Each structure stands twice: as structure tokens, then as C-alpha cells.
mmCIF file of C-alpha atoms in Angstrom:
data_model
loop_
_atom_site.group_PDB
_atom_site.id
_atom_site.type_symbol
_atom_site.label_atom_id
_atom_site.label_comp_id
_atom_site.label_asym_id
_atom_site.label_seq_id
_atom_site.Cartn_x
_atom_site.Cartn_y
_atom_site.Cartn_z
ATOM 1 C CA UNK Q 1 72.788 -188.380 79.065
ATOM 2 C CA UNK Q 2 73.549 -185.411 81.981
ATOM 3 C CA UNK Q 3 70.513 -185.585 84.351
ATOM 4 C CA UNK Q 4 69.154 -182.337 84.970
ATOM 5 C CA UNK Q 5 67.541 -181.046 88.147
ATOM 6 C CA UNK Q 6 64.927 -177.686 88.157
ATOM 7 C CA UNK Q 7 62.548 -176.210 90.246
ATOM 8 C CA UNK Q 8 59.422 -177.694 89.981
ATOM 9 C CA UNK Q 9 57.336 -174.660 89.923
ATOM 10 C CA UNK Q 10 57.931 -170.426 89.985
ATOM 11 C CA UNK Q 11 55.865 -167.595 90.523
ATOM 12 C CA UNK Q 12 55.921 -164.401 89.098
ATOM 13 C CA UNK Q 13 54.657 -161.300 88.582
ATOM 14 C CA UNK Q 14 54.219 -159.607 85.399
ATOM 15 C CA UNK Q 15 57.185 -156.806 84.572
ATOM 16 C CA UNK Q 16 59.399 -159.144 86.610
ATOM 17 C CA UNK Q 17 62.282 -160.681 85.455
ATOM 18 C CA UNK Q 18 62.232 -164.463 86.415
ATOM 19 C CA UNK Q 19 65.618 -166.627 86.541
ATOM 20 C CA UNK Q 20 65.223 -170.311 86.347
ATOM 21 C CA UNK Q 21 68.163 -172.489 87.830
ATOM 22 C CA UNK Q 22 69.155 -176.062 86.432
ATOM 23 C CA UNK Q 23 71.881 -178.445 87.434
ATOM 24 C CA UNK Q 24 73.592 -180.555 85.333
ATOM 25 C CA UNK Q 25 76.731 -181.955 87.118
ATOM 26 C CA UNK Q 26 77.533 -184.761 84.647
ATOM 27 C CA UNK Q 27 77.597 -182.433 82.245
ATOM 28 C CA UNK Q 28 79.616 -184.068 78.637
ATOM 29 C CA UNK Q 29 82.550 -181.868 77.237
ATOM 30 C CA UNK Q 30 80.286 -182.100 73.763
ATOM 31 C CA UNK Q 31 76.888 -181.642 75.681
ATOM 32 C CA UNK Q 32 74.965 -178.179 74.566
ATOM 33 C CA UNK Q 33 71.913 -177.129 77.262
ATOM 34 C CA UNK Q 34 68.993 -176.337 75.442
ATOM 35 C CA UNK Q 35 65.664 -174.818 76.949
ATOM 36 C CA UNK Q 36 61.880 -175.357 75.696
ATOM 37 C CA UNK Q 37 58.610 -173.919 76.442
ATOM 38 C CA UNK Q 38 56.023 -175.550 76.546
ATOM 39 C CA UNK Q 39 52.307 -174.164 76.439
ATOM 40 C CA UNK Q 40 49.067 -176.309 77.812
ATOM 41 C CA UNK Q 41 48.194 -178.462 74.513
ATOM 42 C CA UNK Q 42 50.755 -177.616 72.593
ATOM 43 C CA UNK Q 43 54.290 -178.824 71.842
ATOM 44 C CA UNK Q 44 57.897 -178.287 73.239
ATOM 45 C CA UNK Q 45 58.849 -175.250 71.680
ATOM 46 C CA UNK Q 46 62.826 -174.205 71.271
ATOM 47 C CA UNK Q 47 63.520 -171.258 73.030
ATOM 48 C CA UNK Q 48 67.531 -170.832 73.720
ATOM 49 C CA UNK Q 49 70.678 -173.042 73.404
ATOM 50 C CA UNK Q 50 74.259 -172.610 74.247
ATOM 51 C CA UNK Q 51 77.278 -174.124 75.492
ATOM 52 C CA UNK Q 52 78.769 -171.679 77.521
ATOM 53 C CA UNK Q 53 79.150 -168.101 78.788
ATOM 54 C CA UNK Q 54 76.336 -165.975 77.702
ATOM 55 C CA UNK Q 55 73.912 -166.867 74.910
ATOM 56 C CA UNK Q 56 71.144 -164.208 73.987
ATOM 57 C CA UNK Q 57 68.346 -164.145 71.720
ATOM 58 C CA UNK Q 58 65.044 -161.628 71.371
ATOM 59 C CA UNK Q 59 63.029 -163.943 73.902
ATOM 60 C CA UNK Q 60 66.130 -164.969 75.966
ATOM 61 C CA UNK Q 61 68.952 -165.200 77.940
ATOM 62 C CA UNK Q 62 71.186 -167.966 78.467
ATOM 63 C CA UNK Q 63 73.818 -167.631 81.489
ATOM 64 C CA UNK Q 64 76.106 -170.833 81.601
ATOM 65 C CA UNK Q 65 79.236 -170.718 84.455
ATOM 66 C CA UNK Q 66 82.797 -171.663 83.460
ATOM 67 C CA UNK Q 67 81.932 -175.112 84.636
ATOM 68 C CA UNK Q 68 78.773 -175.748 82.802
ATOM 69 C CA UNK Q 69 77.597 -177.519 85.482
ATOM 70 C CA UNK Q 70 74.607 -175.572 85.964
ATOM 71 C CA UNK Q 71 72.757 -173.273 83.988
ATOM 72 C CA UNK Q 72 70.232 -169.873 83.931
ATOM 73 C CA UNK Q 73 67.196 -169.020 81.649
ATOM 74 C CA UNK Q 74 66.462 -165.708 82.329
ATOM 75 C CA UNK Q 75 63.442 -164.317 81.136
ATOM 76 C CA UNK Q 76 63.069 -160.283 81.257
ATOM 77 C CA UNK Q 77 60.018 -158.474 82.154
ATOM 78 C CA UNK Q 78 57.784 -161.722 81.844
ATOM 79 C CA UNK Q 79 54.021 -161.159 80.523
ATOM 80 C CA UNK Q 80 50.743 -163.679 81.632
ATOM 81 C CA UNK Q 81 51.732 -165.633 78.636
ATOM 82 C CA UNK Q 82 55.182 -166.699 79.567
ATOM 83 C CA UNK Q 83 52.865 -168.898 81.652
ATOM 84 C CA UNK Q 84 54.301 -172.179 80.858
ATOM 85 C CA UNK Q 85 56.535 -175.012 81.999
ATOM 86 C CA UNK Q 86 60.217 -174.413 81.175
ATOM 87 C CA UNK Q 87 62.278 -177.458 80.462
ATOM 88 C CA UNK Q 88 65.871 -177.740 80.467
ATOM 89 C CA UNK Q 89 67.463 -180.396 78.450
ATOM 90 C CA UNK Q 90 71.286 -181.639 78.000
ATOM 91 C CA UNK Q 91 72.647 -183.422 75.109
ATOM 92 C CA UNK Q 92 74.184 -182.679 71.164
ATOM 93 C CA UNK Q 93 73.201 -180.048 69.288
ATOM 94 C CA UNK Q 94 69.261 -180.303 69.300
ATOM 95 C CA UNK Q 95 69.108 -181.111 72.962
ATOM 96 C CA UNK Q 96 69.380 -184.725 72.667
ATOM 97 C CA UNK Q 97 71.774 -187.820 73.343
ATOM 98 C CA UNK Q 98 73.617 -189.550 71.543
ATOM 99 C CA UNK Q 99 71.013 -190.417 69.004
ATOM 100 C CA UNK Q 100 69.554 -186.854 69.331
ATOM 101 C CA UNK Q 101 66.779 -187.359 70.431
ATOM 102 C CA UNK Q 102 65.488 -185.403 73.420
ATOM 103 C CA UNK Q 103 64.639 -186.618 77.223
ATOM 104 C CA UNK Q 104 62.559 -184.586 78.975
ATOM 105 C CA UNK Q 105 62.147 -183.899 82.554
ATOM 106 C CA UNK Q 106 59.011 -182.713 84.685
ATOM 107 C CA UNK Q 107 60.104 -179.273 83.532
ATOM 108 C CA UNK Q 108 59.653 -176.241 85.991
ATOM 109 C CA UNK Q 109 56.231 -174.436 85.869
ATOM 110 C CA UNK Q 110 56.481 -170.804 85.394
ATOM 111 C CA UNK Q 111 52.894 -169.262 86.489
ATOM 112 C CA UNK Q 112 52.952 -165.498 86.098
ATOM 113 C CA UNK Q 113 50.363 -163.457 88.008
ATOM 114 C CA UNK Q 114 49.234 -160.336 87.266
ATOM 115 C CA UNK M 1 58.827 -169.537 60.231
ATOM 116 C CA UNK M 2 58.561 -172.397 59.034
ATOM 117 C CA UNK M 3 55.963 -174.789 60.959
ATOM 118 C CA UNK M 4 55.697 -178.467 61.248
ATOM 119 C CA UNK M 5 52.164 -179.473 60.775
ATOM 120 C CA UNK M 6 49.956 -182.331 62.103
ATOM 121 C CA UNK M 7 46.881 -183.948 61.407
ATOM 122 C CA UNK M 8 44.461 -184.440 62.904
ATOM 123 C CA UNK M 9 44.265 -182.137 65.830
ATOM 124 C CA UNK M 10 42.167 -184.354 67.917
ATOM 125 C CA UNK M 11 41.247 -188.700 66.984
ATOM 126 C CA UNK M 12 38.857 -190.670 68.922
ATOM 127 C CA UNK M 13 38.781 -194.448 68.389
ATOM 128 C CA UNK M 14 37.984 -197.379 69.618
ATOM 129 C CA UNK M 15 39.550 -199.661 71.517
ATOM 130 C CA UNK M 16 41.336 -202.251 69.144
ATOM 131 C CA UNK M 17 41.380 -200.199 66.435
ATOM 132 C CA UNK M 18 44.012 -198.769 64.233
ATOM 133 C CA UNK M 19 45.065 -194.949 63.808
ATOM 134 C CA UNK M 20 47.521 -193.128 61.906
ATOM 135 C CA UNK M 21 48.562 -189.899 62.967
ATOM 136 C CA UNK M 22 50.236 -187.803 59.751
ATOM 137 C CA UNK M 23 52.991 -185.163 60.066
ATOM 138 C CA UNK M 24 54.243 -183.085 57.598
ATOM 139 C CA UNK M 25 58.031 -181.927 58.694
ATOM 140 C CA UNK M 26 60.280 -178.870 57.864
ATOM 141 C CA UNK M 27 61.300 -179.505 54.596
ATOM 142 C CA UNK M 28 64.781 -179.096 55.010
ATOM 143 C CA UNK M 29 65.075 -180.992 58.428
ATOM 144 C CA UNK M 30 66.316 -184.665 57.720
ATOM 145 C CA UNK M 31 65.726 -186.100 61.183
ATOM 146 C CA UNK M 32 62.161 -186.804 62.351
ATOM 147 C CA UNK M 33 60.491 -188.077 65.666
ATOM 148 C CA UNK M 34 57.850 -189.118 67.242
ATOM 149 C CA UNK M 35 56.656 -187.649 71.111
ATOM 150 C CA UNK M 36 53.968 -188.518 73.410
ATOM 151 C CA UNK M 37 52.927 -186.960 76.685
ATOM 152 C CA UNK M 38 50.050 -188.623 78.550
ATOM 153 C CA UNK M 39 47.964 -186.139 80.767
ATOM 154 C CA UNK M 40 49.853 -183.993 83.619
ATOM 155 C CA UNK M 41 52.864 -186.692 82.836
ATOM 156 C CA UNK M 42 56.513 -186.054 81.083
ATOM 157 C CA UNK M 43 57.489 -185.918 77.096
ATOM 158 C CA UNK M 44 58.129 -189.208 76.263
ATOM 159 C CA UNK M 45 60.462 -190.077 73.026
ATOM 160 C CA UNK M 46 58.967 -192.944 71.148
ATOM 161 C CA UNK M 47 60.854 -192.893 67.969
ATOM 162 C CA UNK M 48 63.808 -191.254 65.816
ATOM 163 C CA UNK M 49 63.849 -191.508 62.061
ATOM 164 C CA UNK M 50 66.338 -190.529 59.603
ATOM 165 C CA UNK M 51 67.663 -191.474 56.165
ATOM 166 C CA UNK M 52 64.139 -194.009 55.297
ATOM 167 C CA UNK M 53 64.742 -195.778 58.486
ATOM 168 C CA UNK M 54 64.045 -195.918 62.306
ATOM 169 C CA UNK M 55 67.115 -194.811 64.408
ATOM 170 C CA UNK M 56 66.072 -195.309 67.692
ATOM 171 C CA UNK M 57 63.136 -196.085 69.698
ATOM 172 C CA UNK M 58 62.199 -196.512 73.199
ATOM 173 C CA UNK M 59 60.419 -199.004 75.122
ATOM 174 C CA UNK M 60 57.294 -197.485 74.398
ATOM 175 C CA UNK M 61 57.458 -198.014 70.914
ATOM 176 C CA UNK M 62 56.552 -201.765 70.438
ATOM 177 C CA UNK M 63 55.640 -204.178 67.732
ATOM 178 C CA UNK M 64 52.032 -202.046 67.577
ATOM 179 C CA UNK M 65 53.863 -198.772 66.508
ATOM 180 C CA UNK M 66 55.228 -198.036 63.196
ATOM 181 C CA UNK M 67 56.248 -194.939 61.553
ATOM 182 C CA UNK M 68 56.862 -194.419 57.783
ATOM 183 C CA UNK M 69 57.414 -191.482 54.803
ATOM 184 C CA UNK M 70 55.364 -192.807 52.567
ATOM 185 C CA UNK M 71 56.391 -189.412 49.806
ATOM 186 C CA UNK M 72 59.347 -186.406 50.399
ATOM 187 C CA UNK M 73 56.634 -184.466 52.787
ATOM 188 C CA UNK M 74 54.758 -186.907 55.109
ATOM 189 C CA UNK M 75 55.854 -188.532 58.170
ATOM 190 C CA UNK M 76 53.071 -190.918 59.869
ATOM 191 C CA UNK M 77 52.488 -192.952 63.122
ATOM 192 C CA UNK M 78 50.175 -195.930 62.932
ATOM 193 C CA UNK M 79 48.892 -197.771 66.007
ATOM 194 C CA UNK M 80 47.888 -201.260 64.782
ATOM 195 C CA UNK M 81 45.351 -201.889 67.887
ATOM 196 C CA UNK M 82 44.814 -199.489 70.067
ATOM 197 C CA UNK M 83 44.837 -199.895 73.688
ATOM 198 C CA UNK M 84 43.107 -197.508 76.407
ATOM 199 C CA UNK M 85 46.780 -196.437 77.634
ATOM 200 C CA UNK M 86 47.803 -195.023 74.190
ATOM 201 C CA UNK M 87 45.565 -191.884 74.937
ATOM 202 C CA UNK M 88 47.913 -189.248 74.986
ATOM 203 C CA UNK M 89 48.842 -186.118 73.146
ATOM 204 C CA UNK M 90 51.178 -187.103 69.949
ATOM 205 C CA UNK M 91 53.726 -184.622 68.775
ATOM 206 C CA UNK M 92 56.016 -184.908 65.468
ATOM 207 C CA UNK M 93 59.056 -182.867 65.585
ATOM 208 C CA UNK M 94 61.669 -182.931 62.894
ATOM 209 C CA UNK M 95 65.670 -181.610 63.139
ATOM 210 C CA UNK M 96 68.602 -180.892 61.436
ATOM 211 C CA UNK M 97 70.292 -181.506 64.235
ATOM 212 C CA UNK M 98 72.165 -177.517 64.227
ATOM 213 C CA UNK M 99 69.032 -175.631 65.172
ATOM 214 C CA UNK M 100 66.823 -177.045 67.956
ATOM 215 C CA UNK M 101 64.006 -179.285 66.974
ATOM 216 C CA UNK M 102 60.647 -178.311 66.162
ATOM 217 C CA UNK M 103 57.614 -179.652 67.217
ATOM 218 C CA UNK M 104 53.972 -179.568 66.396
ATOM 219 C CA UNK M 105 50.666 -178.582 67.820
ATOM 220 C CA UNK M 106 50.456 -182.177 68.519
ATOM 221 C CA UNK M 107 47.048 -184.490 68.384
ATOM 222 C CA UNK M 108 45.104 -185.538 71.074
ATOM 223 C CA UNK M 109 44.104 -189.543 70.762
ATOM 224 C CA UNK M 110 41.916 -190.394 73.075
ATOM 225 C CA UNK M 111 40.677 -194.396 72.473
ATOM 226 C CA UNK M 112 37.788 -195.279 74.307
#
């Protein structure tokens, strides 16, 4: 599996838009990068996945360099409840190794402030 | 949207004691797991399950895990004996491997 390496924690403000960074150098040719959010108490929750250029979706947008070996979540305009941590994940279709299943990281914790 | 659901929300036990912990999947997802995340700490895969049988576990997932479908909707975790250290938040997510997983709202164990 292609490690991944994120901020550990971003501030914010609300109306902002916030751009979180992960590396993935030993990124697979069949690897997909996947992002979750996940709120206190709750579980992962799927937000974006693509494999490479530009990927967008109505919470989302996914920038991925001609060498996938890094990637951008960019959230627009963030609110106080895009408080969360942000993970990024590499792997098959799902966001998982070979098996699919997923390994997370320590994520990067988004706090936004008002 | 569909939702995968879990029950119950929150377990207390005692130490030595068994719990199950019931999920009940998308029903058109065919793969199904197991998570765990222990306070402040990572997402930690304990188990993969597809076609009636296990796929791939970790290290956490010893001889006092088990997971089963007992019917076509539930997917459950038993803990034979519980141990202090299995307190943790337990989520079920289940695939189709095209789409993303999906998790639960997860229950909290705490064994005491």
C-alpha cells in the first residue's frame, strides 16, 4: 500500500476555501486516492475519489497532478461543520489494498472558526 | 441514501464477558468489514468479509473475534471474553468495491 503523508491539523475560517495537501510518492499505476471525513463519534464517511486530473462532486474537489504523486481536497467556502479530520487514503477502488480494505492514517484535523 | 445501520449505539460489559455487535449492510454491497478506533487513536481494520467467508484480517483480530451473517441482512462481531483494551468505538462498513465504502455510526464498547 502507498503511504500517505498530511498535515496534521488546519485552521480555517468560515467562507474560506481550505486546500488540504497529501503525498503519496509510491503511488501504484492501479491505485485510486480516496478522501473521508470523519465527524467526532461517528464513522469515516466517503467524500471524493479519483485517479487523476480533476474530480468534482457537490461537496468536493479533487485536484490530482500528472504524476499522482500527491494530491488536493479542496473544500470551498467551508462552514463550522466541515469541522472534522480529513483522511486521505490510497489503494483500489474503495480506498483500500489489495484486499480492499482501507488503512487509515492520523488524518489531518480541519477546525473551522468562526 | 442508503445507510448502513448498527446496533447498539453504545454496550457496556464486563470484563470476561462476551458481546456481539450487529450490523445491518447496504443491501446491494457484497463486501463487509469490521473497524475499530480506540480513543484519540487511528481506524484500525480488523476484518474483511465477502462471499460467507473472512477475507482478511489483521493482527487485531484474534482467536476471541469472530464475525458471521447469520441471514441475507445481518453482519455481527462477537467478542468471546472481553478484555479492558477492546474498549473502542466499532464501525461496520460494507462495499461494492466501485463506490467508496460506507460506514456506520459505529458503537461505543466500553468493558469495565
Amino acid at each position: 500500500l502507498a503511504k500517505t503523508t498530511q498535515p496534521i491539523s488546519m485552521d480555517s475560517y468560515e467562507g474560506q476555501e481550505v486546500n488540504i495537501t497529501c503525498s503519496h510518492n509510491n503511488i501504484a499505476t492501479n491505485d485510486y486516492i480516496t478522501w473521508y471525513q470523519q465527524f467526532p463519534s461517528q464513522g469515516p464517511r466517503f467524500i471524493i475519489q479519483g485517479y487523476k486530473t480533476k474530480v468534482t462532486n457537490e461537496v468536493a474537489s479533487l485536484f490530482i497532478p500528472a504524476d499522482r504523486k500527491s494530491s488536493t481536497l479542496s473544500l470551498p467556502r467551508v462552514s463550522l461543520s466541515d469541522t472534522a479530520v480529513y483522511y486521505c487514503l490510497v489503494g483500489d477502488m474503495g480506498g483500500g489494498g489489495s484486499q480492499g480494505n482501507l488503512i487509515f492514517g492520523k488524518g489531518t484535523k480541519l477546525s473551522v472558526k468562526p | 441514501e442508503p445507510e448502513v445501520t448498527q446496533t447498539p449505539s453504545h454496550q457496556v460489559t464486563q470484563m470476561g464477558q462476551e458481546v456481539i455487535l450487529r450490523c445491518v449492510p447496504i443491501s446491494n454491497h457484497l463486501y463487509f468489514y469490521w473497524y475499530r478506533q480506540i480513543l484519540g487513536q487511528k481506524v484500525e481494520f480488523l476484518v474483511s468479509f465477502y462471499n460467507n467467508e473472512i477475507s482478511e484480517k489483521s493482527e487485531i483480530f484474534d482467536d476471541q473475534f469472530s464475525v458471521e451473517r447469520p441471514d441475507g441482512s445481518n453482519f455481527t462481531l462477537k467478542i468471546r471474553s472481553t478484555k479492558l483494551e477492546d474498549s473502542a468505538m466499532y464501525f461496520c462498513a460494507s462495499s461494492d468495491r466501485g463506490l467508496g465504502y460506507t460506514f456506520g455510526s459505529g458503537t461505543r464498547l466500553t468493558v469495565v
